[in-house]
XYZ file of C-alpha atoms in Angstrom:
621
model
C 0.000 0.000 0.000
C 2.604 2.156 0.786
C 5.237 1.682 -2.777
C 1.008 2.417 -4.426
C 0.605 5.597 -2.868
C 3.880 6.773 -3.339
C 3.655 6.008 -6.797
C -0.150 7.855 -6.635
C 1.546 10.596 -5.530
C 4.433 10.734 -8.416
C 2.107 10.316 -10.835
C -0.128 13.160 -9.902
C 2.963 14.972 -9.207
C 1.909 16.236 -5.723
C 4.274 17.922 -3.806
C 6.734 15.478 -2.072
C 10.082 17.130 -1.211
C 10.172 16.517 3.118
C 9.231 19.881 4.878
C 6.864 21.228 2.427
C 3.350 19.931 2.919
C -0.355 21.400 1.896
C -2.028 23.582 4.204
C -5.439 25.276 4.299
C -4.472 28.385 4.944
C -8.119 30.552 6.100
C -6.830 33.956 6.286
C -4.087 36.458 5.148
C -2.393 39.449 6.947
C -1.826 41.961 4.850
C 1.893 43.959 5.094
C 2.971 46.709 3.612
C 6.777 47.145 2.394
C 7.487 49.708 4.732
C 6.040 46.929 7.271
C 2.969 47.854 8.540
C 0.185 45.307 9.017
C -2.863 46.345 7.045
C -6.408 44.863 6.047
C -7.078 40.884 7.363
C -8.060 39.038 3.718
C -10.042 35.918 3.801
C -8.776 33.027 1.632
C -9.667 29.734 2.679
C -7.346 27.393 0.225
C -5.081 25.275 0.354
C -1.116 26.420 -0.192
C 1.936 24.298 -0.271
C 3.577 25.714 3.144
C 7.051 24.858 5.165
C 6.384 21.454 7.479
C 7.577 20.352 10.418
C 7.253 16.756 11.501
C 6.060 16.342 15.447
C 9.989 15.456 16.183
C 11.134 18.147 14.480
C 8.789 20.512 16.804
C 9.987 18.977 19.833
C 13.413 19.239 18.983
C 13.243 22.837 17.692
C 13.432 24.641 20.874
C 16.888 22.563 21.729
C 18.788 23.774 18.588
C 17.624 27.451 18.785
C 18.728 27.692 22.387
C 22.246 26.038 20.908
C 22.482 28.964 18.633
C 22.343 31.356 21.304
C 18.292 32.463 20.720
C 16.019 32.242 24.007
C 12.817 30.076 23.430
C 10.090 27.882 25.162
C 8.543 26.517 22.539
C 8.241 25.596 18.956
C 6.046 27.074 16.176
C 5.868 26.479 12.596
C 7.322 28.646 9.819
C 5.554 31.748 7.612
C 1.864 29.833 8.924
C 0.515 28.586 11.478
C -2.746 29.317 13.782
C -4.245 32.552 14.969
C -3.504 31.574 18.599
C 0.336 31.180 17.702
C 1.143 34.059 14.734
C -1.096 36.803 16.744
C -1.760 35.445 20.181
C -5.082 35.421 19.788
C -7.082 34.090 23.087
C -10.158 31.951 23.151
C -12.985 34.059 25.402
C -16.045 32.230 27.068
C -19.221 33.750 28.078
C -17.951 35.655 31.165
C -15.377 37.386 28.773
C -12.418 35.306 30.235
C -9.676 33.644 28.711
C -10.892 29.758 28.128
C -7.706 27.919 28.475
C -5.080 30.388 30.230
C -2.070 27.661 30.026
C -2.681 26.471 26.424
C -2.936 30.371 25.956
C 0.505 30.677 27.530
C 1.914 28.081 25.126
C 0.711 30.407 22.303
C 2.175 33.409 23.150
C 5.953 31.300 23.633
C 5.060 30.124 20.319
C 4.742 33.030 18.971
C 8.478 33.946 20.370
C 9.351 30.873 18.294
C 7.411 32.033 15.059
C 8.401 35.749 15.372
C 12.400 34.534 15.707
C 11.991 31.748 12.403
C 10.645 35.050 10.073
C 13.552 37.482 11.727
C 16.207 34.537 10.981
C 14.579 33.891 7.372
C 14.235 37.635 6.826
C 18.306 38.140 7.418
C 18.979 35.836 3.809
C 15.582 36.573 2.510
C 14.307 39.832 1.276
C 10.940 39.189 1.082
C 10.491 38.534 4.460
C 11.852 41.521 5.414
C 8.542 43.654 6.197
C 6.964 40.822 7.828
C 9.712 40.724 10.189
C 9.670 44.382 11.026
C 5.590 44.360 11.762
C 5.714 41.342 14.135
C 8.531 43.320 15.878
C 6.428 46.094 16.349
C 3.929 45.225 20.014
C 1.764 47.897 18.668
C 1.308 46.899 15.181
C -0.048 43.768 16.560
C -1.935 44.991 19.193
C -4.046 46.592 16.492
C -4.281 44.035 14.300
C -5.253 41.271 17.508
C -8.106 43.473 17.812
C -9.307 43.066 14.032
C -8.657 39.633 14.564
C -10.922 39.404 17.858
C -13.859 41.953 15.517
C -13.831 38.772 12.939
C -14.151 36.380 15.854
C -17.025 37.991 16.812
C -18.899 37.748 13.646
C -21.504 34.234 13.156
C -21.797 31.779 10.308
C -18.521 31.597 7.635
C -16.918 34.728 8.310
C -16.188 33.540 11.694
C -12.754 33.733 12.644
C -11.199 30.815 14.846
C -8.327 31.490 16.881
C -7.388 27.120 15.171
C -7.779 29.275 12.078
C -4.088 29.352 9.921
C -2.852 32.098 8.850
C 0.010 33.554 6.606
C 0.975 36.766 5.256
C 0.031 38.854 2.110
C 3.284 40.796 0.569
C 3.700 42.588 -2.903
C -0.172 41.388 -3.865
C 0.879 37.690 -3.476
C 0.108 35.429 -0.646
C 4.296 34.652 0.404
C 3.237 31.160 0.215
C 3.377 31.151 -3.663
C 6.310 32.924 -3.714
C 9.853 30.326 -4.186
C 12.074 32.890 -2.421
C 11.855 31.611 1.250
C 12.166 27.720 -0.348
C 16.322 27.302 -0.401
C 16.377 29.197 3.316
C 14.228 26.853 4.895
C 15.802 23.505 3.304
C 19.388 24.745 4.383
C 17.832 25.227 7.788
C 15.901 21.923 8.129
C 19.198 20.108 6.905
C 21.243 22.008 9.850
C 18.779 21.785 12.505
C 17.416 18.325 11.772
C 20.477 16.448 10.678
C 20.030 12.723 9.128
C 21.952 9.634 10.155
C 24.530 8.547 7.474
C 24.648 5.511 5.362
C 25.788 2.967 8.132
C 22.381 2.976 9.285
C 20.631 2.090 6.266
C 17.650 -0.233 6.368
C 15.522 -2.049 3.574
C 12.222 0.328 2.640
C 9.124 -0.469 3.226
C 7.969 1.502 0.570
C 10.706 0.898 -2.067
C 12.513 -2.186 -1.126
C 15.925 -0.078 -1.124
C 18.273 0.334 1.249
C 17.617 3.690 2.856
C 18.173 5.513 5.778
C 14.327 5.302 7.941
C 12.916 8.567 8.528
C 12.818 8.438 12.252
C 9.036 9.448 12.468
C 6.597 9.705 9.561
C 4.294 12.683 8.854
C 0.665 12.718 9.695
C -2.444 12.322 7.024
C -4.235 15.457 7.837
C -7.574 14.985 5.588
C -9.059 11.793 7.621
C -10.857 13.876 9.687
C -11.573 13.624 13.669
C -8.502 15.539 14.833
C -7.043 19.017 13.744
C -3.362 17.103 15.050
C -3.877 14.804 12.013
C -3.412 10.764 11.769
C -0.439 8.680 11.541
C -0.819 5.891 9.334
C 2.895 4.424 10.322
C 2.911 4.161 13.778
C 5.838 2.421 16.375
C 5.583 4.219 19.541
C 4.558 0.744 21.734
C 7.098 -1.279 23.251
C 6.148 -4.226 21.715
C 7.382 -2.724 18.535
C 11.068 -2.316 19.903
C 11.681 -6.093 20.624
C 14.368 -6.513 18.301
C 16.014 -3.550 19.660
C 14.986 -1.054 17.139
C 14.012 2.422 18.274
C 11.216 4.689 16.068
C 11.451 4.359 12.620
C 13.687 0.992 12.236
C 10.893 -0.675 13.236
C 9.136 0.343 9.707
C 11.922 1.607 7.945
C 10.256 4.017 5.434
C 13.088 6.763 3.674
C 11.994 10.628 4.374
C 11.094 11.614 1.254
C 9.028 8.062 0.681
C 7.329 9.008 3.994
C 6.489 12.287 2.774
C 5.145 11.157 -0.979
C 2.518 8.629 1.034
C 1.393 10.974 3.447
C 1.393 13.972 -0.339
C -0.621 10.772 -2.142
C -2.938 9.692 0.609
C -4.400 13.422 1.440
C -4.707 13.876 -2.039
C -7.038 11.125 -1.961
C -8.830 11.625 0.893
C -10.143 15.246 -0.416
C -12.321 13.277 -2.844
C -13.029 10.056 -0.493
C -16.643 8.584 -0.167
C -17.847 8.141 2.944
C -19.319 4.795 3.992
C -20.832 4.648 7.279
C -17.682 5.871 9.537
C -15.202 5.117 7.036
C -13.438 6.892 4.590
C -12.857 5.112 1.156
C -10.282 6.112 -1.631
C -9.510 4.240 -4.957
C -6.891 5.556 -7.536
C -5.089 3.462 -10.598
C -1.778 3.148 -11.676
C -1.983 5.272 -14.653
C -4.650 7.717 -15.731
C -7.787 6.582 -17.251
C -10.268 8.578 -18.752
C -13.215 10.070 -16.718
C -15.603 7.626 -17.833
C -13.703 4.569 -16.823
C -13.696 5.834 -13.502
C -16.856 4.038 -12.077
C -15.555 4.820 -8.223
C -18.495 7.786 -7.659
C -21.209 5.692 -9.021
C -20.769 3.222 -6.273
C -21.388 6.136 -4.047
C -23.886 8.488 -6.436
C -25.229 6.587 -9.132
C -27.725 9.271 -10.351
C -29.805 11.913 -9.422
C -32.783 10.218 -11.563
C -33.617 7.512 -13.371
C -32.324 8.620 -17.236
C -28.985 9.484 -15.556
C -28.618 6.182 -13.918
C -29.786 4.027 -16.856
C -27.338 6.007 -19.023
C -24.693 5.174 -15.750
C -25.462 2.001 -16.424
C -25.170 1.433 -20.030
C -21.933 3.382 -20.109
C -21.061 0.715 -17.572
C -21.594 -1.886 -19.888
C -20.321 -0.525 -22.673
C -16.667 0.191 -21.120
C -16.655 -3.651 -20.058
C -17.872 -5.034 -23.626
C -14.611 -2.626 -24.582
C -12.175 -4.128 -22.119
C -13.745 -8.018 -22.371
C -13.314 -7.640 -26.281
C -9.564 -5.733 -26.614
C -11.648 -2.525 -28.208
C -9.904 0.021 -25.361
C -6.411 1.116 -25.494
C -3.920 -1.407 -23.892
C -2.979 1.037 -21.889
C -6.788 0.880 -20.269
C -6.864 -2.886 -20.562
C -3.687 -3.109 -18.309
C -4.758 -0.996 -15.345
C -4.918 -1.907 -11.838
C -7.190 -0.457 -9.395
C -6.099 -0.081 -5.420
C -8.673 0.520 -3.135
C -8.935 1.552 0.726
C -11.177 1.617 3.253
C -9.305 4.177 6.066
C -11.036 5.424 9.134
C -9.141 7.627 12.640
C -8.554 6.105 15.861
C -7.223 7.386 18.706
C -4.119 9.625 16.608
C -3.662 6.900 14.092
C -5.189 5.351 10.653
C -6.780 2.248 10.877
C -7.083 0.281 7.502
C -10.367 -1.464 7.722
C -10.085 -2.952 3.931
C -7.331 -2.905 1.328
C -8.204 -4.150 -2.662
C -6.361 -4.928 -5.349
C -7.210 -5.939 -8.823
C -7.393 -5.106 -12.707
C -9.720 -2.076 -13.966
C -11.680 -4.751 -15.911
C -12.663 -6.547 -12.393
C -13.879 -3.069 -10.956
C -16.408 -2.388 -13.607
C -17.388 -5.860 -13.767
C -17.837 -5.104 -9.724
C -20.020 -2.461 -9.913
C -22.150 -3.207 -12.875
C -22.954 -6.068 -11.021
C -23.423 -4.531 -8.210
C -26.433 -2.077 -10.261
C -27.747 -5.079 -11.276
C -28.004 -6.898 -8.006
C -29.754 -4.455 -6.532
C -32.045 -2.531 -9.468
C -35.724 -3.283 -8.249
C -39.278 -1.708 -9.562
C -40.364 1.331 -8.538
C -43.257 1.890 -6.891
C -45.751 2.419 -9.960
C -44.307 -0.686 -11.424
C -43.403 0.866 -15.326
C -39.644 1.357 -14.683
C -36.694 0.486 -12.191
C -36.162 2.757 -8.937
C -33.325 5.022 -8.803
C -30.421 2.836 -7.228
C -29.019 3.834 -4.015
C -25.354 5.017 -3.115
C -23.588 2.279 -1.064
C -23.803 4.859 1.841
C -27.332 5.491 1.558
C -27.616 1.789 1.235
C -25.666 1.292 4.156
C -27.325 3.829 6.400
C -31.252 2.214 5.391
C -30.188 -0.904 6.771
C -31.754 0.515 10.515
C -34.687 3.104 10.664
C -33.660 7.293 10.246
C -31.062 8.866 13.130
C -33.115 10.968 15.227
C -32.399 14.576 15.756
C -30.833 14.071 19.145
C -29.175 10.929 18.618
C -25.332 11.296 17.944
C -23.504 9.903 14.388
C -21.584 7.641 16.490
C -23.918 5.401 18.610
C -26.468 5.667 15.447
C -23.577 3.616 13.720
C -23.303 0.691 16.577
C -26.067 -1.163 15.662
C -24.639 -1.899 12.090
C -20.617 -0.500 12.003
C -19.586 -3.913 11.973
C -21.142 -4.294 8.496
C -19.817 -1.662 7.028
C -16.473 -3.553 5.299
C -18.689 -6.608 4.121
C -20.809 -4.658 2.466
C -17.884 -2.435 0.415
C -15.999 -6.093 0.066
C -19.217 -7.086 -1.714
C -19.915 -4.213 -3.758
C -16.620 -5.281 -4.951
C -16.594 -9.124 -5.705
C -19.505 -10.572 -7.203
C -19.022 -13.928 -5.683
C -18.971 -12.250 -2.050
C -22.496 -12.862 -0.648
C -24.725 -10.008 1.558
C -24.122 -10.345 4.836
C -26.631 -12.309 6.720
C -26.756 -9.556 9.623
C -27.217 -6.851 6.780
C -30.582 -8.445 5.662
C -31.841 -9.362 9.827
C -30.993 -5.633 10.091
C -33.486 -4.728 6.986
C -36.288 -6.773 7.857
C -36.393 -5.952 11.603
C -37.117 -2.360 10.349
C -39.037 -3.136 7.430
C -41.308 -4.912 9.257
C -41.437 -2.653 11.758
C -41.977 0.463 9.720
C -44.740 -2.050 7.825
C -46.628 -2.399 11.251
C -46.532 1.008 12.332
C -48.289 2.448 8.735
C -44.873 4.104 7.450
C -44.395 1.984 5.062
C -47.800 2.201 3.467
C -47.880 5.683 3.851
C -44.991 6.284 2.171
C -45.466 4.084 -1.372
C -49.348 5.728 -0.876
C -48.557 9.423 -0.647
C -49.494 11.412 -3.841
C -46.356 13.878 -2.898
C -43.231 11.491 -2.275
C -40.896 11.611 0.128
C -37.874 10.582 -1.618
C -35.904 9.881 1.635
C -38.675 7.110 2.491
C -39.137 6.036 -0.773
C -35.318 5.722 -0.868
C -34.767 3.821 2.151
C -37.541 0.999 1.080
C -36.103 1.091 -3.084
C -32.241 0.248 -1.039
C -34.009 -2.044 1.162
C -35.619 -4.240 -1.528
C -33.111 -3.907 -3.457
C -30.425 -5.346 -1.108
C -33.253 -8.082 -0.093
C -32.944 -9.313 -3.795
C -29.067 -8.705 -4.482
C -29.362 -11.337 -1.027
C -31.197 -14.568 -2.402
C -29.459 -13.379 -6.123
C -26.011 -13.647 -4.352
C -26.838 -17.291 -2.866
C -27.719 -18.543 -6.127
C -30.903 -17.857 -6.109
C -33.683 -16.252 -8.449
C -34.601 -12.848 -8.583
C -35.762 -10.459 -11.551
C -36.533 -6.653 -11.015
C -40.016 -6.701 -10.919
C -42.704 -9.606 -10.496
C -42.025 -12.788 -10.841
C -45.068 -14.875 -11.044
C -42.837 -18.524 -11.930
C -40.653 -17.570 -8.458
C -39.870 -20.860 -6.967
C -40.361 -19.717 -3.613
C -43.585 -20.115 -1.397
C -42.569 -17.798 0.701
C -42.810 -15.064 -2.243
C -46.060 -15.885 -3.226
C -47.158 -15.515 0.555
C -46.011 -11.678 0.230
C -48.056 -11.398 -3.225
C -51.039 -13.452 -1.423
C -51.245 -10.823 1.390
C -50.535 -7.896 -0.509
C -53.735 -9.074 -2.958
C -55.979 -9.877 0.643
C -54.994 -5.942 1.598
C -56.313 -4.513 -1.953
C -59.349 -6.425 -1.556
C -60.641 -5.174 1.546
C -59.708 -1.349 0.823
C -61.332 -1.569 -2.360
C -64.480 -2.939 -0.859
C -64.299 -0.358 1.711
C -64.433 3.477 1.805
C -62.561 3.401 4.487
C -58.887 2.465 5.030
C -58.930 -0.553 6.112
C -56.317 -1.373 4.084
C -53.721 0.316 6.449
C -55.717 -1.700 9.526
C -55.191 -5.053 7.509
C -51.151 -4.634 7.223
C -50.716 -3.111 10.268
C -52.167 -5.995 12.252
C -51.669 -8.779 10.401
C -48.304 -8.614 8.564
C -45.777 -9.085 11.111
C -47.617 -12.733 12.301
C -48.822 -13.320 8.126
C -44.941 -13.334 7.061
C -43.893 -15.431 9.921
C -47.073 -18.031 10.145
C -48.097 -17.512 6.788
C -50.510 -21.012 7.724
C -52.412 -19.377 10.687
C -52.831 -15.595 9.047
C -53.076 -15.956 5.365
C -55.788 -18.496 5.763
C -58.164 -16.521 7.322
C -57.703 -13.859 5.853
C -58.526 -15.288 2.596
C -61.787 -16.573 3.828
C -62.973 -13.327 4.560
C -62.265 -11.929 1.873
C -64.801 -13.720 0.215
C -67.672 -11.952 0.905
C -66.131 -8.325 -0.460
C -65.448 -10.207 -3.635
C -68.929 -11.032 -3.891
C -69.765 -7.570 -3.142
C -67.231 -6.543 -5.678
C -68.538 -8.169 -8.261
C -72.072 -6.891 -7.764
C -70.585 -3.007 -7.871
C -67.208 -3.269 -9.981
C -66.959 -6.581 -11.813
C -63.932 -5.801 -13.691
C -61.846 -4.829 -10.455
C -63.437 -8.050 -9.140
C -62.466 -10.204 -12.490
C -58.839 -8.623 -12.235
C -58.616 -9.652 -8.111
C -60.031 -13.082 -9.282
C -56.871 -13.785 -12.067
C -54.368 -12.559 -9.918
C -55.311 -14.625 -6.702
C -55.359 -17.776 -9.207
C -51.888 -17.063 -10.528
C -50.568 -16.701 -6.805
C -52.645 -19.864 -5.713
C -51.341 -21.595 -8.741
C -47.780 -21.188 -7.561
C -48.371 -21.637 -3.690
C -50.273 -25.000 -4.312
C -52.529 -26.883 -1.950
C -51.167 -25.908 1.435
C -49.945 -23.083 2.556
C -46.365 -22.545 4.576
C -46.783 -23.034 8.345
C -43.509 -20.910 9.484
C -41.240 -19.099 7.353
C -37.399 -18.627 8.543
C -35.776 -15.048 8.796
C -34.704 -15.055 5.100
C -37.959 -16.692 3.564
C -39.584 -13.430 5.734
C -37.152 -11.143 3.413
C -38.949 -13.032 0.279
C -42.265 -12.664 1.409
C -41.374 -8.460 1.789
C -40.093 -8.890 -1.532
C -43.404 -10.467 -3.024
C -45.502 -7.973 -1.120
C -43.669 -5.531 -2.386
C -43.431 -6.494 -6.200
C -46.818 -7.359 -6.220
C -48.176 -4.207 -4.999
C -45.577 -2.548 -8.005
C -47.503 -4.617 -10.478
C -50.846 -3.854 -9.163
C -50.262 0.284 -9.773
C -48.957 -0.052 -13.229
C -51.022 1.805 -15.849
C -51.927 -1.128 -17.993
C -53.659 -3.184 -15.217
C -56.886 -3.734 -16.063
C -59.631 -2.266 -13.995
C -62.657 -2.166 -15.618
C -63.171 -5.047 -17.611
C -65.912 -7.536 -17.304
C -65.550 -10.711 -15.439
C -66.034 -13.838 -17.553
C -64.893 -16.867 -14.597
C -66.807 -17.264 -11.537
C -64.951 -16.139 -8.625
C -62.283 -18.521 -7.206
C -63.796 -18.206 -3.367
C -67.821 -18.722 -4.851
C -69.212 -21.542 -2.442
């Protein structure tokens, strides 16, 4: 994983040289030439700034104080926060300072950062005016207070005393300016001096013998900590058995360490997000745009034509790759994928992938496949979900007051089977992914939500979402196991169990279309949860009263009652003589799948509604 993102990070050509690293820099302090500190400038980008590894801080003070220069603690170079540049405070309600020692800290810090521009400025021009306003108390007196105005202000312009900030000189940011660049190597190389050759080590990253960087810098786009995440970590004991101290124990050269760190940000700014993790793919050469199929996974569409079009575009780049028609260059890709999430300072790597280009697409049009189900009004397929919408409909909707983290307890544990399988074709669903679904389908079915929402003549697309993801995992379940499953309704389905769902989704229709009230919502409420687990006991009875609103039916509406008659033959056709006494947990996620496809079938346009009976009715005496 390392040599890949290394090579990620050559290949984009992201910045790699150790102590130079990206930085979101939020605001700018503009200086004059003659040094005077004038207007604040909001900027709020990212700029390739000077780097110091967490080593390197701690061992900054020491070699200052050894070139005769009085200083506490450390600071970073030409950025760094509000707190440290400016001494900006944090004030609570009562208008006092919120943390007085970290406060402290700040204001030795900014000792340290004044003394690294006034040491820069000596060799570097530039610099000069910078160095002569932070010299002058006053000058930042005044400009502390503009700083502690924006503080004061709500919603983006806020300004946070965590906020970085670097200068503005000659109308450039100094950032993008070369200048300070040769100062600041020759002072990294004097003040942070490598070990020679004699400690040389085989890479992790290259397989060469290289001298290990002693610590490795920190991925800073994971998210969860402002300190950042270190993906290479060795500061246990247990690591130091052999006798190795820091980095020996992962020997990984400095500029290696850096161009993993560069490659794996770079990712991370466009990661998905599944569940708590965050997931990156890349390739080991660039491919076009639309042989990239990594954000479908995630966003397939925003409505139906888009997706189809997803979908065909899908199938067309695999034809091209199964048949030689792309490039070799196409044909020969690999794909890397990672699944990445914090924990406690460090990265943990929940999944790690491998594999051709060809595989990936194969993958995820599979995946679409798998999972495409009918949409409510049964004419066309449902918009398919992203795998983190998918994910997140596998319980019922976080609550307003409930937290991210313990909404994600009941169901984190699935969160890597369910990328493995979106994946690898031959991986199945996870059993605990579909006992998850029906315990709130069924729930949601016996509390009216469910009805309500394939009923409601304005939809709700995040309920009609949730049950679309739900079916559609329910059927890329029994499709996975080597089972049967098509899109919409299947009246040759092998499975009892399905034809229970149809039979009591046909029982409903009949006794709200014999009523002018909605029963229909009473019928499912009470009697699905013990119909699709004793289909024997429910289904039965159920069916025998219907009879007499059939009869009815056919008095008042003889074609709705013909059209109830031919569908209840079909499904009793296909159950046979006897119905199921108990149905298991996954012959339950059938019967939701009949119920549901059935009901599809029963809205589509073409169903027949009017037309004459011409059989006696099946439940006639």
């Amino acid at each position: 994983m390392l040599a890949q993102l290394v090579e990620y990070a050559r290949l984009k050509g992201l910045g790699t040289e150790p102590g130079f690293t990206s930085k979101e820099i939020r605001w700018l302090a503009g200086v004059s030439p003659a040094g005077k500190l004038t207007e604040l400038i909001p900027l709020d980008q990212a700029k390739t700034a000077p780097d110091l590894s967490q080593p390197d801080m701690m061992s900054l003070p020491g070699y200052l104080r050894a070139q005769g220069h009085t200083v506490e603690q450390a600071a970073h170079f030409l950025a760094d926060t509000c707190a440290v540049v400016f001494g900006l405070p944090e004030w609570d309600a009562a208008g006092n300072i919120r943390k007085p020692e970290e406060h402290a800290k700040n204001l030795q810090k900014h000792a340290a950062f004044r003394l690294l521009i006034q040491l820069a400025a000596n060799d570097v021009p530039l610099l000069e005016p910078i160095a002569k306003a932070l010299s002058d108390s006053q000058q930042v007196q005044a400009f502390l207070q503009k700083l502690e105005a924006q503080a004061q202000k709500r919603g983006p312009e806020r300004l946070k005393s965590t906020d970085k900030i670097s200068f503005f000189v000659n109308g450039r940011c100094v950032l993008d300016c070369p200048d300070w660049h040769d100062w600041w190597r020759q002072f990294r190389a004097q003040a942070f001096p490598r070990s020679g050759e004699e400690g040389q080590m085989p890479s992790f990253a290259s397989g060469e013998l290289v001298t290990p960087a002693s610590t490795h810098p920190k991925v800073t786009r994971l998210g969860g900590s402002a300190f950042g995440h270190a993906l290479v970590t060795y500061d246990k004991e247990a690591f130091e058995s052999y006798g190795l101290s820091q980095g020996e124990n992962a020997a990984v050269e400095e500029e290696a360490a850096t161009a993993y760190r560069a490659g794996l940000d770079a990712l991370l700014e466009k990661a998905q997000t599944l569940g708590e993790m965050k997931v990156v793919v890349w390739y080991d050469r660039e491919i076009p745009e639309e042989d990239d199929f990594f954000r479908d996974l995630f966003a397939p569409s925003s409505g139906e034509a888009e997706e189809l079009q997803a979908l065909e575009r899908a199938h067309r780049v695999l034809q091209a790759l199964k048949t030689g028609q792309a490039p070799p260059e196409i044909r020969n890709s690999r794909f890397f994928a990672a699944a990445l999430s914090p924990a406690s300072g460090r990265v943990m790597v929940r999944d790690w992938q491998i594999g051709r280009l060809e595989d990936f697409v194969e993958a995820v049009t599979t995946w679409f496949e798998h999972l495409a189900i009918v949409r409510r009004s049964g004419d066309q397929s449902a918009s398919l979900p992203g795998l983190n919408r998918l994910f997140l409909s596998l319980q019922r909707p976080k609550s307003r007051e409930q937290k991210l983290d313990d909404y994600l307890k009941p169901v984190k544990t699935l969160q890597v089977p369910l990328w493995r399988a979106a994946l690898n074709p031959r991986l199945p669903i996870p059993y605990a992914a579909i006992a998850k679904i029906m315990e709130s389908h069924t729930a949601e079915v016996m509390t009216g939500a469910f009805s309500e929402a394939l009923q409601a003549q304005k939809p709700d697309a995040a309920a009609l979402g949730r049950i679309y993801a739900r079916m559609g995992l329910l059927k890329a379940y029994h499709i996975r196991k080597g089972g049967s499953m098509s899109t919409a309704l299947d009246p040759q389905h092998p499975s009892p169990a399905y034809h229970c769902g149809r039979l009591m989704c046909l029982l409903a229709q009949i006794q709200e279309a014999a009523s002018e009230s909605e029963i229909n919502a009473g019928v499912v409420q009470r009697y699905y949860g013990a119909a699709s687990s004793t289909p024997a006991l429910v289904l039965g009875r159920l069916t025998r009263l219907s009879q007499h609103h059939l009869a009815k039916m056919a008095k008042d509406a003889p074609g709705l009652a013909y059209w109830f008659n031919t569908q209840l033959a079909q499904v009793w056709s296909a159950l046979g003589p006897n119905l199921p006494r108990t149905l298991s947990l996954e012959e339950q996620s059938l019967f939701a799948l009949g119920y549901y496809q059935q009901l599809a079938q029963s809205r589509k346009k073409e169903t027949p509604q009017t037309q004459a009976p011409t059989t006696p009715s099946l439940f006639q005496e």
